[in-house]
Coordinates of C-alpha atoms and ligand atoms in Angstrom, one line a residue:
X181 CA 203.4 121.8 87.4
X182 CA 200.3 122.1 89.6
X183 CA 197.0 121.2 88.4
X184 CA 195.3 125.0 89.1
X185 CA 191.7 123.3 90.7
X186 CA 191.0 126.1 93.4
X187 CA 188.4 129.2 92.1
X188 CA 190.2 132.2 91.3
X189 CA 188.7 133.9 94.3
X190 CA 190.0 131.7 96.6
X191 CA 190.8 133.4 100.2
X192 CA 194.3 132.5 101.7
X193 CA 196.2 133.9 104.4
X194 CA 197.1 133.7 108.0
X195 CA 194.9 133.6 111.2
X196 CA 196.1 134.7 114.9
X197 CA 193.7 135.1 117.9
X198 CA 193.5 138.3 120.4
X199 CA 195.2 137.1 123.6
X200 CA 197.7 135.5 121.8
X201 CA 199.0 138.3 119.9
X202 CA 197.4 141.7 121.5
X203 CA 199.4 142.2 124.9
X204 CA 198.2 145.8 126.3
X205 CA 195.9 144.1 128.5
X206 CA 195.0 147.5 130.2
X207 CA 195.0 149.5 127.3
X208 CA 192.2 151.5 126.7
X209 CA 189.6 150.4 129.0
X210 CA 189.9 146.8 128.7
X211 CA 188.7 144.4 131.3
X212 CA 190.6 141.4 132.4
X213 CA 189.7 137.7 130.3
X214 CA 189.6 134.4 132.2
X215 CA 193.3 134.2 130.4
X216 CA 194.6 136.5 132.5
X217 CA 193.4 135.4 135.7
X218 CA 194.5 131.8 134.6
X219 CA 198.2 132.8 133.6
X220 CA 198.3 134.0 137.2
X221 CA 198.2 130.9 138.9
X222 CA 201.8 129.6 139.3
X223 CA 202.2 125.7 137.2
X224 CA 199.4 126.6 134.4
X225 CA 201.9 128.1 132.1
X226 CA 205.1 126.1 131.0
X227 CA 207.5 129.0 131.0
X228 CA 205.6 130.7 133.8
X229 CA 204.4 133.3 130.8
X230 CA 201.3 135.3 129.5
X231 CA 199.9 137.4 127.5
X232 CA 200.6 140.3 129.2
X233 CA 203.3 141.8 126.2
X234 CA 202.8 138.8 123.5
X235 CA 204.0 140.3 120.1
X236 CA 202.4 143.7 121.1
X237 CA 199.9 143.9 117.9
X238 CA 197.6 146.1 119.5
X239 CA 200.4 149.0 119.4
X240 CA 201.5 147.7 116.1
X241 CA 198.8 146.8 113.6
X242 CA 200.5 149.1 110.5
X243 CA 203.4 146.9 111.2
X244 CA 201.2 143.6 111.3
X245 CA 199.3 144.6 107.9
X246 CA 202.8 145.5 106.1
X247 CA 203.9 141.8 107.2
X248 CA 200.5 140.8 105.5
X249 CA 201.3 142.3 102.5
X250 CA 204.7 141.2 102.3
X251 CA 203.4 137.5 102.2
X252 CA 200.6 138.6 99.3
X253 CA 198.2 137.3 101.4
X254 CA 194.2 137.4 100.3
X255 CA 192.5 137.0 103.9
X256 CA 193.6 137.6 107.5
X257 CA 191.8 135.7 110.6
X258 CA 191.9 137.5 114.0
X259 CA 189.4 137.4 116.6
X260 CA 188.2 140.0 119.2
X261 CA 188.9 140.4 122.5
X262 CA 185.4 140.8 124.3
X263 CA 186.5 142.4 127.8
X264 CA 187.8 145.1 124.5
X265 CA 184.3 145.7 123.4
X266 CA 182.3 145.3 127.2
X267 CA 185.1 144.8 129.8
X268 CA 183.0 143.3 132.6
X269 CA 181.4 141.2 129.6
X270 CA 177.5 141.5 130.5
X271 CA 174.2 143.0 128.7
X272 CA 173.8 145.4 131.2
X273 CA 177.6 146.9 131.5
X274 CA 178.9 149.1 129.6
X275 CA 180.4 149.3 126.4
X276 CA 183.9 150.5 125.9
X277 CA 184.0 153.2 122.4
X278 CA 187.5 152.9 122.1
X279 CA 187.7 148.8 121.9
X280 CA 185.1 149.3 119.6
X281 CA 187.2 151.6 117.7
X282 CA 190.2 150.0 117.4
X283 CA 189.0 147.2 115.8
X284 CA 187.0 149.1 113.3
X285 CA 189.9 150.9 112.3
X286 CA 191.8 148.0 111.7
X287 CA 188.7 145.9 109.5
X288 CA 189.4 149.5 107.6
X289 CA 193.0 149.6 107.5
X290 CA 192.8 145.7 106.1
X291 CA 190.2 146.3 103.4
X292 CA 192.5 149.4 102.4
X293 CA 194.9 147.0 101.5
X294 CA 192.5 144.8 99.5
X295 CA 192.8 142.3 102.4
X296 CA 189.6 140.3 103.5
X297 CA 188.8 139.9 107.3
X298 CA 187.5 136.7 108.7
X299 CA 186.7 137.8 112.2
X300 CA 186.6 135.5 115.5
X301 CA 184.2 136.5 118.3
X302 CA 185.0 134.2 120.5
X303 CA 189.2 132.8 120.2
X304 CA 188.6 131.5 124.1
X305 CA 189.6 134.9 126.1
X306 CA 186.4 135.3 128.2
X307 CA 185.5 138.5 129.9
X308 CA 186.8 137.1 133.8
X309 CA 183.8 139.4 135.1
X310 CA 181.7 136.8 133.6
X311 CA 183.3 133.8 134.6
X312 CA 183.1 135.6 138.7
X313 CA 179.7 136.5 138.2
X314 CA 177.8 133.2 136.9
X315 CA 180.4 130.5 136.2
X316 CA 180.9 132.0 132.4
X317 CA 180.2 128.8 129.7
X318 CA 178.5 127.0 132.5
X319 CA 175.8 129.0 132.8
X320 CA 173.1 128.5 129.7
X321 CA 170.6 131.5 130.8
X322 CA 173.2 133.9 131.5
X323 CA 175.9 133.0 128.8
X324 CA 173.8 132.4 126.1
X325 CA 171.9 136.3 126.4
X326 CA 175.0 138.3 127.1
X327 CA 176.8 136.5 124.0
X328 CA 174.2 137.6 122.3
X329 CA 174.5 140.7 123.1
X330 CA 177.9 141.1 122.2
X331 CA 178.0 139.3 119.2
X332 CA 175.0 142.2 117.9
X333 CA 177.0 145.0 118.8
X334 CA 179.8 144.2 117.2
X335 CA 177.7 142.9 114.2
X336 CA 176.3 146.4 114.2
X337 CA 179.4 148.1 114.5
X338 CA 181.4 146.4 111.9
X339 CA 179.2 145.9 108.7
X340 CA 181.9 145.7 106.3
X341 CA 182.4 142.0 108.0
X342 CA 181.7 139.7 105.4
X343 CA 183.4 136.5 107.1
X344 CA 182.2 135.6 111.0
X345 CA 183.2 133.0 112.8
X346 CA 181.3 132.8 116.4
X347 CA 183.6 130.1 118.0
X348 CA 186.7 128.8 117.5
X349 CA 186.9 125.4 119.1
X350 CA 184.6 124.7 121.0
X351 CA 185.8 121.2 121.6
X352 CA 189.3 123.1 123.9
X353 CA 186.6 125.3 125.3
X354 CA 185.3 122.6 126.7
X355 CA 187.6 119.5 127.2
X356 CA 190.4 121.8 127.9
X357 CA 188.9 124.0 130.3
X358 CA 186.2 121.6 132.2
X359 CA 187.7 118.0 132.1
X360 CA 191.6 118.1 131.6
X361 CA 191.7 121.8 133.2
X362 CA 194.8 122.3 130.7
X363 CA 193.4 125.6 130.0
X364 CA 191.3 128.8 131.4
X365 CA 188.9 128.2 133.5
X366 CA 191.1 125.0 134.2
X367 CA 188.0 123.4 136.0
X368 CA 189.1 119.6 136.4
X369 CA 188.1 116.5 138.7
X370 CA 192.3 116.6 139.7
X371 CA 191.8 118.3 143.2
X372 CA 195.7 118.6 142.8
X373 CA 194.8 120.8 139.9
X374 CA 192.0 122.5 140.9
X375 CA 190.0 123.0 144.2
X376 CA 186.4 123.3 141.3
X377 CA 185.6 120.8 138.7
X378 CA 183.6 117.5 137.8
X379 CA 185.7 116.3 134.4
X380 CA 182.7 113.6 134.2
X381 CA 179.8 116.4 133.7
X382 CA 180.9 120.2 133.2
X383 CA 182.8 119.9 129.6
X384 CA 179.5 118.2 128.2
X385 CA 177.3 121.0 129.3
X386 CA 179.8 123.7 128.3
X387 CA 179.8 122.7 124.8
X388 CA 175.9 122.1 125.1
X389 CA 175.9 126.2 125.8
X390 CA 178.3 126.9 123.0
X391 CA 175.9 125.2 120.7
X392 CA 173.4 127.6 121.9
X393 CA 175.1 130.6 122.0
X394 CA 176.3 130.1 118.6
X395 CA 172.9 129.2 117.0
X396 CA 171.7 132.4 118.7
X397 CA 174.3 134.6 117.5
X398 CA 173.6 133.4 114.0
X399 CA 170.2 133.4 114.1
X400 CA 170.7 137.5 115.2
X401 CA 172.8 137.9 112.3
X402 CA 170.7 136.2 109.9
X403 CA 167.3 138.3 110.8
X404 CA 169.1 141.8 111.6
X405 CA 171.8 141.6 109.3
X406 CA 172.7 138.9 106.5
X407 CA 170.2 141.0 104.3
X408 CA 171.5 144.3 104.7
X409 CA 175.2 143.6 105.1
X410 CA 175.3 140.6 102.9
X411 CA 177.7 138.3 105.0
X412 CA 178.0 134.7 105.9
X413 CA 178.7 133.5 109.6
X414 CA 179.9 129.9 110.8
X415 CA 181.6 128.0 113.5
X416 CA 185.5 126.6 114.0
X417 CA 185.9 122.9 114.6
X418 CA 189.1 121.4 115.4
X419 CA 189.3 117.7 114.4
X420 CA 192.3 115.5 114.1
X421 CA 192.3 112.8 111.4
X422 CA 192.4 108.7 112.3
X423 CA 193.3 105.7 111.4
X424 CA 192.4 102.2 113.0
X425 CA 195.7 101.3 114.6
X426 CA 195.0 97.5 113.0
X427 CA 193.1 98.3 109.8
X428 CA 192.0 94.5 110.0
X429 CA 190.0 94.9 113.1
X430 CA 186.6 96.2 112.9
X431 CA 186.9 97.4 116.4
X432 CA 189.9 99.8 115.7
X433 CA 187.9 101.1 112.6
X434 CA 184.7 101.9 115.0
X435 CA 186.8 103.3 117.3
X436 CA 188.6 105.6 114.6
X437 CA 185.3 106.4 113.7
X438 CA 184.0 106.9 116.8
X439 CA 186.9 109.2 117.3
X440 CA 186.1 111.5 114.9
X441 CA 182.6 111.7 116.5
X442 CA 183.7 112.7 119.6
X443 CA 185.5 115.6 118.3
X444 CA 183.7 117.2 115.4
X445 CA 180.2 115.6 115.1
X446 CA 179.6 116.5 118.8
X447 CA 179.4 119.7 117.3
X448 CA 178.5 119.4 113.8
X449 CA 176.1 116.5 113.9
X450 CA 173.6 119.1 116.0
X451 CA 174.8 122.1 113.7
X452 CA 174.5 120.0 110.3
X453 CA 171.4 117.0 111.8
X454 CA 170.0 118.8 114.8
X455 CA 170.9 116.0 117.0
X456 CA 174.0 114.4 119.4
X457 CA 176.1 111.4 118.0
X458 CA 174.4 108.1 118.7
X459 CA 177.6 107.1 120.0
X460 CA 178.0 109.8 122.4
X461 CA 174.8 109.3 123.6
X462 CA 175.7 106.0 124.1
X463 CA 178.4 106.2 125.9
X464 CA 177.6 109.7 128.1
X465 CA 174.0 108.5 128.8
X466 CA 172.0 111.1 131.0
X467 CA 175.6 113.5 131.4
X468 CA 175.5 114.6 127.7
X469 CA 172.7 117.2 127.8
X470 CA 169.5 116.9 125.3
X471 CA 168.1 119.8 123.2
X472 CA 164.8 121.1 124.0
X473 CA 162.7 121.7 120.2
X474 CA 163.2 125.9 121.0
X475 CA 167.2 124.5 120.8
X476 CA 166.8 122.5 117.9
X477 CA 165.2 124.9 115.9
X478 CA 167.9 127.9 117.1
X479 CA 171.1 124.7 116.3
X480 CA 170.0 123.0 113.3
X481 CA 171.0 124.4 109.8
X482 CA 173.1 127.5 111.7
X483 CA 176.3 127.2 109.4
X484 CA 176.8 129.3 106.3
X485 CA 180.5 127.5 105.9
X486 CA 182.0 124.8 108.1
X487 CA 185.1 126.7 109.5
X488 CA 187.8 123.8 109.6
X489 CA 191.1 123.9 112.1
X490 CA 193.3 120.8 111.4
X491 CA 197.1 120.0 112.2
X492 CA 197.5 116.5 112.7
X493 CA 196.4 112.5 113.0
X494 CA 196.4 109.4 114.7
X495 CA 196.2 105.5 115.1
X496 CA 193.2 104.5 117.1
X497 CA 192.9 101.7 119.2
X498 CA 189.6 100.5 120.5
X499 CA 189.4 99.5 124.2
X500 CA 187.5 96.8 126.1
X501 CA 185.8 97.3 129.3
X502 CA 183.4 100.3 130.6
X503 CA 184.5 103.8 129.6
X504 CA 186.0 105.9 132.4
X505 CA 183.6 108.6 133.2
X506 CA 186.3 111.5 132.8
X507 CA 186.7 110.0 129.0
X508 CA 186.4 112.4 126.3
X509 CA 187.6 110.7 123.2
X510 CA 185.6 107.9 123.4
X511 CA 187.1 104.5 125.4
X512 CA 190.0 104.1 122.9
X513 CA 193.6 105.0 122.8
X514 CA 195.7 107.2 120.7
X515 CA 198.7 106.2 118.8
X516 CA 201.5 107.6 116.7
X517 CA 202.3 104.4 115.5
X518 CA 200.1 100.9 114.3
X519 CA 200.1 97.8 114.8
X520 CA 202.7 96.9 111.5
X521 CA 204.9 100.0 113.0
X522 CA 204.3 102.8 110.4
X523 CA 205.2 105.9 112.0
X524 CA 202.2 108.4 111.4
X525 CA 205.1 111.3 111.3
X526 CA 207.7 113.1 112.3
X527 CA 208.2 114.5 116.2
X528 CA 207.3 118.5 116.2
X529 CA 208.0 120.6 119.5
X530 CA 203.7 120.2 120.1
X531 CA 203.4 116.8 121.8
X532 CA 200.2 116.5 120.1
X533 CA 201.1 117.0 116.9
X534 CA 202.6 115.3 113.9
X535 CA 202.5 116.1 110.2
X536 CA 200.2 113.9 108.0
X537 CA 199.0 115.6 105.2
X538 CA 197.1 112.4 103.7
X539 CA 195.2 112.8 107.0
X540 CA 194.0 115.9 105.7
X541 CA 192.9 114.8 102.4
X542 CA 190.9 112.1 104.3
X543 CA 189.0 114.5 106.6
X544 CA 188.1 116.9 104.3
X545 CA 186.2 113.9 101.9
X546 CA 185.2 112.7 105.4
X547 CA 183.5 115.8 106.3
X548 CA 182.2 116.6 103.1
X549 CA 180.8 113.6 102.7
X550 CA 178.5 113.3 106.5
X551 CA 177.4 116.9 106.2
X552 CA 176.2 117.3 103.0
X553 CA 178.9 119.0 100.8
X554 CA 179.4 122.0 102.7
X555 CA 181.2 125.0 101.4
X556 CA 184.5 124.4 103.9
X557 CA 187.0 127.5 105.0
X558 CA 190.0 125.9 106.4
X559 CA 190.8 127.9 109.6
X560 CA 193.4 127.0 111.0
X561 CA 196.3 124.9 110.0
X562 CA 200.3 124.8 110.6
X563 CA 203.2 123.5 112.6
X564 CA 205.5 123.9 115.2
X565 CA 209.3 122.5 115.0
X566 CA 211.5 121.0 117.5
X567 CA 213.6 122.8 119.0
X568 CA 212.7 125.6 117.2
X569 CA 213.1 128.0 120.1
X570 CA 216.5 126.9 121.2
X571 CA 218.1 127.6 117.4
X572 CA 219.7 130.9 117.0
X573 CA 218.0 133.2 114.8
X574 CA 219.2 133.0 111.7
X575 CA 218.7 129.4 111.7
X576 CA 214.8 129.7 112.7
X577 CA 214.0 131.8 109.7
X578 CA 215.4 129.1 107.3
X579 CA 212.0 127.0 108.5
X580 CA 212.2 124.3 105.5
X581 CA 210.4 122.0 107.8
X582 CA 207.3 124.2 108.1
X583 CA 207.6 124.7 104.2
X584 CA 207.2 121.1 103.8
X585 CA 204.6 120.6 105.9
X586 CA 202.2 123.1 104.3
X587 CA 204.0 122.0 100.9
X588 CA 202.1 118.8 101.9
X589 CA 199.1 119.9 103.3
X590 CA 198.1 122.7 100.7
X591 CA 198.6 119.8 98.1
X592 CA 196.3 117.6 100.0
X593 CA 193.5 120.1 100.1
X594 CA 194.0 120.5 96.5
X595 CA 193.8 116.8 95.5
X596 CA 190.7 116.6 97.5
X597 CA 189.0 119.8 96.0
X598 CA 189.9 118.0 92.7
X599 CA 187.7 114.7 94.2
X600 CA 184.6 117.7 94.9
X601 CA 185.6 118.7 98.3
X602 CA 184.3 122.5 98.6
X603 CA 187.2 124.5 100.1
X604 CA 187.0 128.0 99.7
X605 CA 189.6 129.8 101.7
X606 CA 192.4 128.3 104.1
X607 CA 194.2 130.6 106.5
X608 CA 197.7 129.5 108.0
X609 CA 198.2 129.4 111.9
X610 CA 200.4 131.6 112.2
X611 CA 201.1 134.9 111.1
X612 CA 203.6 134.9 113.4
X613 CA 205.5 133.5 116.5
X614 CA 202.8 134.0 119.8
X615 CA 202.0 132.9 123.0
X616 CA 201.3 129.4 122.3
X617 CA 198.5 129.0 125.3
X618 CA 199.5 126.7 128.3
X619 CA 203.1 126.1 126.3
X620 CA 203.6 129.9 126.8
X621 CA 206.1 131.0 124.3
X622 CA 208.4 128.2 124.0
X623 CA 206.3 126.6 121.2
X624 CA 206.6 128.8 117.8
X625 CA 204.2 128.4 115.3
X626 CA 204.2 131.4 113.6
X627 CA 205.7 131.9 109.7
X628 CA 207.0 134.7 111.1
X629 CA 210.1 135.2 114.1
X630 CA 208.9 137.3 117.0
X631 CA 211.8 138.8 118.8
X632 CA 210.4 138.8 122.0
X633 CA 213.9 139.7 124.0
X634 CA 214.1 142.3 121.2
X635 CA 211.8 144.6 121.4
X636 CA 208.9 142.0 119.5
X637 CA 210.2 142.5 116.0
X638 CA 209.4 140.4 113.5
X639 CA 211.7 139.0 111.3
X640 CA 209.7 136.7 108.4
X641 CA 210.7 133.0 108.1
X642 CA 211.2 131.3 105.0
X643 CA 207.7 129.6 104.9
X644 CA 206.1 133.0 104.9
X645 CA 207.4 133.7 101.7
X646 CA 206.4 130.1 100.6
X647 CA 202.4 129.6 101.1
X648 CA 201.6 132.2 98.4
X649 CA 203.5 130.9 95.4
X650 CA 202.3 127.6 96.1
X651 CA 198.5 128.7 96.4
X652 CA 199.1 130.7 93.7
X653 CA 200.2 128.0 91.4
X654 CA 196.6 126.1 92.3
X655 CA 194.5 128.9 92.3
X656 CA 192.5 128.9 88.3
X657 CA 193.5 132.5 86.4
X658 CA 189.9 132.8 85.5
Ligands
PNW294 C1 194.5 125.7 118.1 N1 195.5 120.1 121.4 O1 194.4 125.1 119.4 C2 194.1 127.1 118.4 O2 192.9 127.5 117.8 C3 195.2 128.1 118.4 O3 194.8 129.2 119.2 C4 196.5 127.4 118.8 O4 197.5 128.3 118.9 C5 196.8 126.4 117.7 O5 195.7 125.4 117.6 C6 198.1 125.6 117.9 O6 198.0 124.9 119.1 C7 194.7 123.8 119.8 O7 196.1 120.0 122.5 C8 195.4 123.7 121.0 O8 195.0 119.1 120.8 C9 195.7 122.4 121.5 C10 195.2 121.3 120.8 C11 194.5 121.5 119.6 C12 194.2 122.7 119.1

């Protein structure tokens, strides 16, 4: 029997993102996002996919709030799709009613069903008009005033928010789209990749302009609406957990530290501290940009909750030598195995990812503990299988693997709320099967099948039947 440690009103659920899930790019009066133009260019996409079609949940959100239900869920996470809500994407164009409408209808149809919305501004789908216009997350001046913008309309339009999250990841933002070039823009140094790009520079400012952008937003929501509407806003951080590849070295256990830095504190330490890493600055020197006191003041203290996306861990190995100037992680390697060859876990079909729950326990006390105790909404978290897409059907919805893994990771988050971690909600990636970014659709992490040579039907797996009995067993009765 499960020890019941997590407050009775704890938020569960599932979490998805707009271009992932939508399709109907054209529907409506929607402009094209930076996705779109990106899927497009032949090699980006492993199965030569977008998110033109994708499970279709803009025609079917009935169908998506039944499959809600069917799971008991508490919460749901989506995010908007801003070339919805101003198709170009600037201060000055105009607003499209109808994108504006359809989300507010479904925030409605959700709370009908007694099920809270966390909602994503900003789930990496770019208006493209921006990105053509100004260079998009480059530009600080221009970016930072039309987010702004659109983060106050929608404020404004949808007050029975209560949950906001203004961006998820900024980290893939960043790395992913202006150093590897793995994802939209796809800005790398690779002129095999890309004719645009300095991997040394761009990713550091980008995320430099997210900071901004995001203090801004917050800092509109907490003078022109926090009192009124009585909601809370954050920011999404994806972090991996580490471990020194030779726990005996205190190199390895820098660099696993260090790590760590480079992922989440780039972004929390200004959020939490109102300052960079001193090993960031260390290592980036005069490419990492510094904050002016007007960005201090707009940065520091911005988070209501820290919103937490988490799936996996590794070994860490520190390097000798200079950095490379392209490095992002901070001049160290990545392992899924140490130095006494301990396996960190078993192969999924992301080559990224492998299931370590006891990573998870660590990085929750971890964060906890450098920020300050902050109240924590796990985001995002989940797995994909191998092979998964290459079983026949019947055999994908018996997904025992997936039930362990959150079996393993929901009990991890409850052992460390038991050691005073402050987790207040956690929402599953996914709700269902979608189009899995640059892996297109042949990655699956959804709890639910997706049908996609049928029509997108949805046929729910066995794990999305799982994650509510075993919340529900940790969640107190009173
Ligand atoms: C998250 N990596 O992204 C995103 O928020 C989701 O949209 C996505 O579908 C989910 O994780 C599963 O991938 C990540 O390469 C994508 O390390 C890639 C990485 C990490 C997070």
């Amino acid at each position: 029997m499960p020890t019941p440690v997590l407050p009775k009103d704890f938020q569960w659920g599932f979490a998805t993102a707009s271009y992932q899930i939508e399709g109907a790019p054209e529907a409506d009066g929607r402009g094209p996002s930076i996705w779109d133009t990106f899927c497009k260019i032949p090699g980006k996409i492993a199965d030569g996919s977008s998110g033109a079609v994708a499970c279709d949940s803009y025609n079917r959100t009935a169908e998506d709030i039944e499959l809600l239900k069917s799971t008991g869920a508490r919460a749901y996470r989506f995010s908007i799709s801003w070339s919805r809500i101003i198709p170009i994407g600037g201060r000055e164009d105009p607003i499209n009613e109808k994108g504006i409408a359809f989300y507010k209808k479904f925030v409605d149809d959700l709370l009908a069903e007694g099920i809270t919305p966390f909602v994503t501004l900003f789930h990496w789908d770019l208006p493209d008009g921006l990105d053509k216009r100004y260079g998009g997350l480059l530009n600080k001046e221009e970016f930072v005033k039309d987010y702004e913008h659109y983060a106050r309309t929608l404020f404004a339009a949808m007050p029975k928010v209560k949950h906001w999250i203004t961006f998820n990841e900024p980290w893939c933002s960043s790395i992913l789209g202006y150093n590897t070039g793995l994802f939209a823009p796809g800005h790398t140094s690779d002129r095999s990749k890309s004719p645009v790009g300095d991997s040394t520079r761009e990713a550091w400012i980008v995320g430099h302009n997210l900071l901004i952008a995001h203090g801004a937003a917050v800092k509109i929501y907490r003078e022109e609406f926090k009192s009124k509407d009585g909601g809370e806003i954050g920011i999404t951080l994806n972090g991996d957990a580490t471990y020194p590849w030779d726990p005996n070295d205190p190199l390895d256990v820098e660099a696993a530290e260090r790590k760590l830095e480079f992922s989440i504190s780039w972004f929390a330490d200004p959020i939490y501290f109102g300052r960079y890493p001193e090993s960031m600055i260390k290592q980036l020197g005069d490419r990492l940009p510094t904050f002016t006191p007007e960005e201090v003041a707009l940065v520091k203290d911005s988070n209501d909750f820290y919103g937490m996306n988490h799936y996996t861990a590794n070994y860490v190995k520190h390097k000798t030598g200079t950095a490379d100037p392209a490095d992002f992680v901070g001049h160290l390697d990545m392992f899924f195995e140490n130095k006494a060859g301990e396996c960190i876990g078993p192969e999924t079909q992301s080559v990224w990812l492998r299931p370590n729950p006891n990573g998870f326990y660590e990085l929750l006390k971890w964060i906890s503990k450098r920020y300050g105790g902050p109240k924590i909404f796990v985001t995002e978290n989940g797995t994909s299988l191998k092979g998964e897409n290459d079983l026949p059907r019947e055999k994908i919805l018996d997904d025992e693997f997936r039930v362990e893994y959150f079996r393993g990771y929901i009990g991890a988050l409850a052992d460390a709320v038991k050691d005073g971690v402050d987790v207040r909600g956690y929402l599953a990636w996914s709700l269902m099967d979608n189009f899995e970014w640059a892996e297109g659709y042949e990655t699956r992490f959804g709890v639910t099948f997706v049908d996609y040579e049928g029509g997108q039907k949805r046929y729910p797996k066995k794990s999305a039947q799982t994650i509510g009995p075993i919340f529900e067993g940790f969640i107190k009765k009173e």
